[in-house]
mmCIF file of C-alpha atoms in Angstrom:
data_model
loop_
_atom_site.group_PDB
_atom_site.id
_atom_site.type_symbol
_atom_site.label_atom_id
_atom_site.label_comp_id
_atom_site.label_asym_id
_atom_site.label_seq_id
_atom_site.Cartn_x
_atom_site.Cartn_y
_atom_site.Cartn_z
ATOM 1 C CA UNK A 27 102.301 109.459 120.069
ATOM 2 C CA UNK A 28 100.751 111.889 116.967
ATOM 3 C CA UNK A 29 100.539 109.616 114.106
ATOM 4 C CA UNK A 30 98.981 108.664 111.217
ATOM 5 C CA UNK A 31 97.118 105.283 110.829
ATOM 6 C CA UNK A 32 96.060 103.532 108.108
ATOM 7 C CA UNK A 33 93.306 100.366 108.512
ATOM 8 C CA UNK A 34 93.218 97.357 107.392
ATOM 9 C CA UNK A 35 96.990 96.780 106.960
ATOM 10 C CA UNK A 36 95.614 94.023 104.355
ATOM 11 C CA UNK A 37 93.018 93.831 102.439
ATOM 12 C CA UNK A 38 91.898 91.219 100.103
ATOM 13 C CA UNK A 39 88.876 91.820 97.671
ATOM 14 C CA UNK A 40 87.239 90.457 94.192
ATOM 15 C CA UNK A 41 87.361 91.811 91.074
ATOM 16 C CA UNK A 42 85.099 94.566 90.431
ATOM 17 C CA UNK A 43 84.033 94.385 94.369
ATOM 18 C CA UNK A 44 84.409 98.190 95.893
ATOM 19 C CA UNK A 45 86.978 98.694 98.408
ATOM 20 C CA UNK A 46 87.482 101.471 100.771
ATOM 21 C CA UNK A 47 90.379 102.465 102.455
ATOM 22 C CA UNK A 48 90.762 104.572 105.993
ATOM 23 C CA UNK A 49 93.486 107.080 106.897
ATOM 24 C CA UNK A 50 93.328 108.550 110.538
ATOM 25 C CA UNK A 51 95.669 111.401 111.952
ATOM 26 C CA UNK A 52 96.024 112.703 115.636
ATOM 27 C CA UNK A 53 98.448 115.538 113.952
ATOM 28 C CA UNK A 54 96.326 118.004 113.231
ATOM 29 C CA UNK A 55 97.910 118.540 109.902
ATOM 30 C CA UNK A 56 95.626 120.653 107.281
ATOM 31 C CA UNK A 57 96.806 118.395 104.153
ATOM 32 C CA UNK A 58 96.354 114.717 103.724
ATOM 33 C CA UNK A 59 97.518 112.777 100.694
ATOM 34 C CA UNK A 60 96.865 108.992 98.848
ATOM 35 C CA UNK A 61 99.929 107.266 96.986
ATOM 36 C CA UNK A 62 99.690 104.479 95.181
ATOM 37 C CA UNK A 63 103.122 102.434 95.503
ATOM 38 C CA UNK A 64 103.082 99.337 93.552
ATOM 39 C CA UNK A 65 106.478 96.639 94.157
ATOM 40 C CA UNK A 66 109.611 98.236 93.945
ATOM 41 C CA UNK A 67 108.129 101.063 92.551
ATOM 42 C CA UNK A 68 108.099 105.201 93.666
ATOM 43 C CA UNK A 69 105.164 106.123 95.527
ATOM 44 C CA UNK A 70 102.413 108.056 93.130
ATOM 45 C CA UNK A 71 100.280 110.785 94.347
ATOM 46 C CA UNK A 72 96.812 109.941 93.456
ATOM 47 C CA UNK A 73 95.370 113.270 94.838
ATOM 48 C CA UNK A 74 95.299 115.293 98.625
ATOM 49 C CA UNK A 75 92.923 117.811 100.611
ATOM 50 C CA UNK A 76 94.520 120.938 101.982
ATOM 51 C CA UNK A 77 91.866 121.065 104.331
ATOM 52 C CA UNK A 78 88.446 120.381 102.715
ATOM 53 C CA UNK A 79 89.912 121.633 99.558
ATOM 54 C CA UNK A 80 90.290 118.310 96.987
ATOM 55 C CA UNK A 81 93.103 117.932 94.474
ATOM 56 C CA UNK A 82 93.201 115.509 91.908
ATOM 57 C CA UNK A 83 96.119 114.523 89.937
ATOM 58 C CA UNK A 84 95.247 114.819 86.482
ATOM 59 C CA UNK A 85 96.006 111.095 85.766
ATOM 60 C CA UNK A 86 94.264 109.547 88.601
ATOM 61 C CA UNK A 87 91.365 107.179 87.144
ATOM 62 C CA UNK A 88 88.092 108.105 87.893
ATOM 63 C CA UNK A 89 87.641 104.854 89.488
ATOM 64 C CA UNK A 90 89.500 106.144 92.482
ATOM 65 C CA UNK A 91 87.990 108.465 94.917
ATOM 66 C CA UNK A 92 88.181 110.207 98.196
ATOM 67 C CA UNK A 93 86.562 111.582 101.086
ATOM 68 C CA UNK A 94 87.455 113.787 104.079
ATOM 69 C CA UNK A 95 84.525 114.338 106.466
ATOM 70 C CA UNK A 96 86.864 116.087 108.824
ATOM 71 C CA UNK A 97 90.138 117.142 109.655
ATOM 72 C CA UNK A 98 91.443 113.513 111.153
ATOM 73 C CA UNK A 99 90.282 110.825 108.492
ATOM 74 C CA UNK A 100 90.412 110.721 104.780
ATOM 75 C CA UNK A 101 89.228 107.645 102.777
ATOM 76 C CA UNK A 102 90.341 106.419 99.594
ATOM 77 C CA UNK A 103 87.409 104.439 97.998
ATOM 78 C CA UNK A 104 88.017 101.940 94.869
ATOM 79 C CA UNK A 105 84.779 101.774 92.990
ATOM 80 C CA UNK A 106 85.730 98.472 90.616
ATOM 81 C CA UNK A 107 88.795 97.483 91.888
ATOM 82 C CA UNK A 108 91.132 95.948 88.787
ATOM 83 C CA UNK A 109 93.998 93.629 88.829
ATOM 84 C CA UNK A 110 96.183 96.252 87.839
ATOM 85 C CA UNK A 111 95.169 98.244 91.299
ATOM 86 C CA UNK A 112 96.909 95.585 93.246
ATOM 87 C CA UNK A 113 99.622 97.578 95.428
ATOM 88 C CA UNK A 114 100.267 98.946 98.437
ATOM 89 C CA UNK A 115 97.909 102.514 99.309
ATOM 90 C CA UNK A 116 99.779 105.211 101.556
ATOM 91 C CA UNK A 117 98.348 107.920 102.947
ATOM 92 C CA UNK A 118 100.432 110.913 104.232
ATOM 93 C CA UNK A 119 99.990 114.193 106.135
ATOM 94 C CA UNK A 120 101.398 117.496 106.300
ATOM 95 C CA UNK A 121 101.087 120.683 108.336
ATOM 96 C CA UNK A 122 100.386 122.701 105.277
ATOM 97 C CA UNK A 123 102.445 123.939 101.838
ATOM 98 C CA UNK A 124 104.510 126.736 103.303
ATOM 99 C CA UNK A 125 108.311 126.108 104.143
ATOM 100 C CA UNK A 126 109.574 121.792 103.534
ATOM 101 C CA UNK A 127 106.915 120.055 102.946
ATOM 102 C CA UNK A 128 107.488 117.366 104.967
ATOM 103 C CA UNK A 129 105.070 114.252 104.805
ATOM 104 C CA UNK A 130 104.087 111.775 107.733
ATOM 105 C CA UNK A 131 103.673 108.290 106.555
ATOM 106 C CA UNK A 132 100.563 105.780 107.152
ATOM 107 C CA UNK A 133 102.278 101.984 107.704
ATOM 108 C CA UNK A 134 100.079 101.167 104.389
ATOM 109 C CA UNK A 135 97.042 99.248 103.549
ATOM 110 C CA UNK A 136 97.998 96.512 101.117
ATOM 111 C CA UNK A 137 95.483 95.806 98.696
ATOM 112 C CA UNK A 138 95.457 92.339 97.086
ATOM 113 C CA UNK A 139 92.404 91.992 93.839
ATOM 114 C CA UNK A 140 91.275 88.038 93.368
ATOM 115 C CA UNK B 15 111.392 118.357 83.785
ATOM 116 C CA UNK B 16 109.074 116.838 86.803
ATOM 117 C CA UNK B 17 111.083 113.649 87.118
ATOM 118 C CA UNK B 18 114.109 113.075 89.724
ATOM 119 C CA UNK B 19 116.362 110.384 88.230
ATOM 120 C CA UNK B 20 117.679 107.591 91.465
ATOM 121 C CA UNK B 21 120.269 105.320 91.198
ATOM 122 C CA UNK B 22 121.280 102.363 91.730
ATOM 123 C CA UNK B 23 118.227 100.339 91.450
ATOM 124 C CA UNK B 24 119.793 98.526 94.003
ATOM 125 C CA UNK B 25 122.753 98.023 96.230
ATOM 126 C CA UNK B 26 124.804 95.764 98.186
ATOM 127 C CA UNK B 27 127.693 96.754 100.531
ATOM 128 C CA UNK B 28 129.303 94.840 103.085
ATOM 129 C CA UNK B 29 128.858 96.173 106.849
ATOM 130 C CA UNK B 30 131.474 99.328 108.203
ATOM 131 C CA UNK B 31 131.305 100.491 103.926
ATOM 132 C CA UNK B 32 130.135 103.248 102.759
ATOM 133 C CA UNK B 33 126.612 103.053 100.612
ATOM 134 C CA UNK B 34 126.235 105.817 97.880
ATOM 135 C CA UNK B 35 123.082 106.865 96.285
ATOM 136 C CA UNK B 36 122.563 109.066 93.488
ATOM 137 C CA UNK B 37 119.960 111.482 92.177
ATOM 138 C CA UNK B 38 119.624 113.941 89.004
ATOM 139 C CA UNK B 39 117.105 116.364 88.631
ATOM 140 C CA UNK B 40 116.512 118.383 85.497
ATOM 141 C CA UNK B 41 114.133 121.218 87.014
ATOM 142 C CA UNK B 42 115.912 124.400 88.516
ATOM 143 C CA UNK B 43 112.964 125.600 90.157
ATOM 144 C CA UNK B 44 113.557 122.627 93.125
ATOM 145 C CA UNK B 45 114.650 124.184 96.275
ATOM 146 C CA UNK B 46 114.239 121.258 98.947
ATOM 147 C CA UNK B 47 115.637 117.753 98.287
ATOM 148 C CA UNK B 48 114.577 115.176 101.291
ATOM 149 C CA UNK B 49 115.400 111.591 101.853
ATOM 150 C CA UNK B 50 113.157 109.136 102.732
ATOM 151 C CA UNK B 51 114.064 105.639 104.488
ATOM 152 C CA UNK B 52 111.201 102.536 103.727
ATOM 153 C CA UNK B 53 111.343 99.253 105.518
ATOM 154 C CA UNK B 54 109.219 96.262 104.403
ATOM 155 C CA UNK B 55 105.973 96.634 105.165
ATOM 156 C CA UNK B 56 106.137 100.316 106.348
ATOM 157 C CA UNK B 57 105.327 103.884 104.706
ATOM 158 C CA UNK B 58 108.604 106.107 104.055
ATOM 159 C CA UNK B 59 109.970 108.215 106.814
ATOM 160 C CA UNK B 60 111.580 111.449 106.240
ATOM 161 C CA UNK B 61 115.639 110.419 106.885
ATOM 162 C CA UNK B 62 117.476 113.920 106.184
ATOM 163 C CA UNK B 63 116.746 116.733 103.513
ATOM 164 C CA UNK B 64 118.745 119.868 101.975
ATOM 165 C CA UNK B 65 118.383 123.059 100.941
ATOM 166 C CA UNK B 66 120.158 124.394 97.408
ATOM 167 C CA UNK B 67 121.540 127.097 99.363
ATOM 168 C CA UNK B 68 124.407 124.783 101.183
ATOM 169 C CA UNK B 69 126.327 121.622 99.409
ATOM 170 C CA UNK B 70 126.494 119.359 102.057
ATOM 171 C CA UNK B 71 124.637 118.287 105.695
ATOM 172 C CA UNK B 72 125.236 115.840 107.696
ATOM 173 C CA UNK B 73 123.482 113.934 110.560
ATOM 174 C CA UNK B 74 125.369 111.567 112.269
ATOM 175 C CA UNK B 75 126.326 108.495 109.622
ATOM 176 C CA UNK B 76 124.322 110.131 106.842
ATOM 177 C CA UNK B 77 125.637 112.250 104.565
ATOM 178 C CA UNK B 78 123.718 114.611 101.509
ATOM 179 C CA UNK B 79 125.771 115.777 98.554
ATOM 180 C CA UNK B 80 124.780 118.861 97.031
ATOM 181 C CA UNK B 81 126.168 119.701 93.415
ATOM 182 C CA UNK B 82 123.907 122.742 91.877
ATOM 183 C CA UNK B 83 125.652 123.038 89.054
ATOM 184 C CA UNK B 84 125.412 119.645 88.044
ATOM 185 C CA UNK B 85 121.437 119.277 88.908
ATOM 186 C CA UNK B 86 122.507 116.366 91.525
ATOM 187 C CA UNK B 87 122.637 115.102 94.970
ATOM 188 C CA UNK B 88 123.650 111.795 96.958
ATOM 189 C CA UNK B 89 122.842 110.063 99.885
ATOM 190 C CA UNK B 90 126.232 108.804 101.574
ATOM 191 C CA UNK B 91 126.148 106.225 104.462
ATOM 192 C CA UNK B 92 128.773 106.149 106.467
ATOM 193 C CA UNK B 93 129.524 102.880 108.734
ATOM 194 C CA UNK B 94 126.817 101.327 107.044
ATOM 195 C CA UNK B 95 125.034 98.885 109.216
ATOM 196 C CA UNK B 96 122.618 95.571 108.341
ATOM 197 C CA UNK B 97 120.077 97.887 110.278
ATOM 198 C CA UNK B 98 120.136 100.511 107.411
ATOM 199 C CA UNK B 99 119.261 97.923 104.514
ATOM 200 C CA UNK B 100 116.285 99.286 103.342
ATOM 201 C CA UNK B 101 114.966 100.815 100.461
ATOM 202 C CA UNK B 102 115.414 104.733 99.577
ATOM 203 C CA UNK B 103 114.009 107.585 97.732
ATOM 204 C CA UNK B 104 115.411 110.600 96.945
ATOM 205 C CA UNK B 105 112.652 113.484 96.309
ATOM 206 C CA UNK B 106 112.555 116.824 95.349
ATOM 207 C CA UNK B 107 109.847 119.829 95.573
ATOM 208 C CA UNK B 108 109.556 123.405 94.996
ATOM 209 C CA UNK B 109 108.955 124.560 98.374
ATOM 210 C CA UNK B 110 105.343 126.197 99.157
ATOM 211 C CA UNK B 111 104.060 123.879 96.035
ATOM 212 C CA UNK B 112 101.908 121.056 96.605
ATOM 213 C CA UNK B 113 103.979 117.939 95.426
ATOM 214 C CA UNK B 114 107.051 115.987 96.076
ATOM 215 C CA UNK B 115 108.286 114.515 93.098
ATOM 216 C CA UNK B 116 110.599 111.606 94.319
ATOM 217 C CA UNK B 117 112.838 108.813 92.443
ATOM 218 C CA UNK B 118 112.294 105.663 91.641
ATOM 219 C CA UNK B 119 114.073 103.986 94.984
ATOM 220 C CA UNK B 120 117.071 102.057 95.747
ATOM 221 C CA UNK B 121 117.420 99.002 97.808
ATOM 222 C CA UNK B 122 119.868 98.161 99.754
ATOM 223 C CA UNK B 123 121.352 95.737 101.713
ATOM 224 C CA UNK B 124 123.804 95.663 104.064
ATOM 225 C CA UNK B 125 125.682 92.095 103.801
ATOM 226 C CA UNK B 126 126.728 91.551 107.991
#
């Protein structure tokens, strides 16, 4: 089945102690996104490729970033991770802007900061 | 203007009711208004979406609501079943543009 999968489903790191994040697709969709979704909270878009094209949100902290090497993974990378970035990370994928956007969910990788 | 406005925060209604969810939007230029459906532990999956252009679709128990005038639309479940409890989210986007803008959630529970 085309899907989207995220790895680890849990992930449990220090204080300060970099953390990165995997997305993989078998979609073939030109745009993958990263939300942030903290407990009973909306999910936040913390930026997305349209292809190799990067797009930040203008209120993501520069301590998150992200890398696409190719069309099927994206990585979300947490340079000092803080308590406050505790929550669960989603990444998403669609087949491009044009028309419904409609998104394809990751299960989640839930980040947990010691 | 960016913000859709969800509520409840949550809900509870007893199996066979009907569970209502409401959203309020404030920016005309949204022309596509999806669901989504989260269970614990699991990203969002698109449940049913609408276009401005009709005021109502239905797929089997779920129902949206379209009111233009008013800058709203609701989620109604019909039947509603313990297998349904589950948190939602309204969103909204202007189609062709890069974002979805979605609410804040509601969970809810269906009591068996």
């Amino acid at each position: 089945d085309a899907m989207v999968i995220q790895n680890p489903r849990y992930q449990v790191t220090q204080f300060g102690k970099p953390v990165t994040l995997s997305c993989s697709q078998t979609l073939n969709h030109n745009v993958m996104y990263w939300y942030q979704q903290k407990s009973s909270q909306a999910p936040k878009l913390l930026f997305h490729y349209y292809d190799k094209d990067f797009n930040n949100e203008a209120d993501t902290p520069d301590n998150f970033q992200s890398r696409r090497p190719n069309t099927s993974f994206c990585f979300l990378d947490i340079r000092s991770p803080g308590l406050g970035d505790a929550a669960m990370y989603l990444c998403a994928t669609s087949r491009d802007y044009s028309g419904a956007n409609v998104l394809t969910f990751g299960a989640g990788s839930r980040l947990t900061v010691l | 203007q960016q913000q859709v406005k969800q509520s409840p925060q949550s809900l509870i209604v007893q199996k066979g009711g009907i569970s209502i969810i409401n959203c309020a939007y404030e920016n005309t230029a949204f022309d596509y208004f999806p669901w989504y459906q989260q269970f614990p532990g699991k990203g969002p999956a698109l449940l049913i979406a609408i276009r401005p252009d009709v005021s109502e679709k239905k797929e089997g128990r779920f129902t949206i609501s379209f009111n233009k005038s008013a800058k709203q639309f609701s989620l109604h479940i019909m039947d509603s079943q313990p297998g349904d409890s589950a948190t939602y989210f309204c969103a909204a986007q202007i189609q062709g543009a890069q974002k979805l803008v979605f609410g804040q959630g509601t969970r809810l529970t269906i009591n068996p």
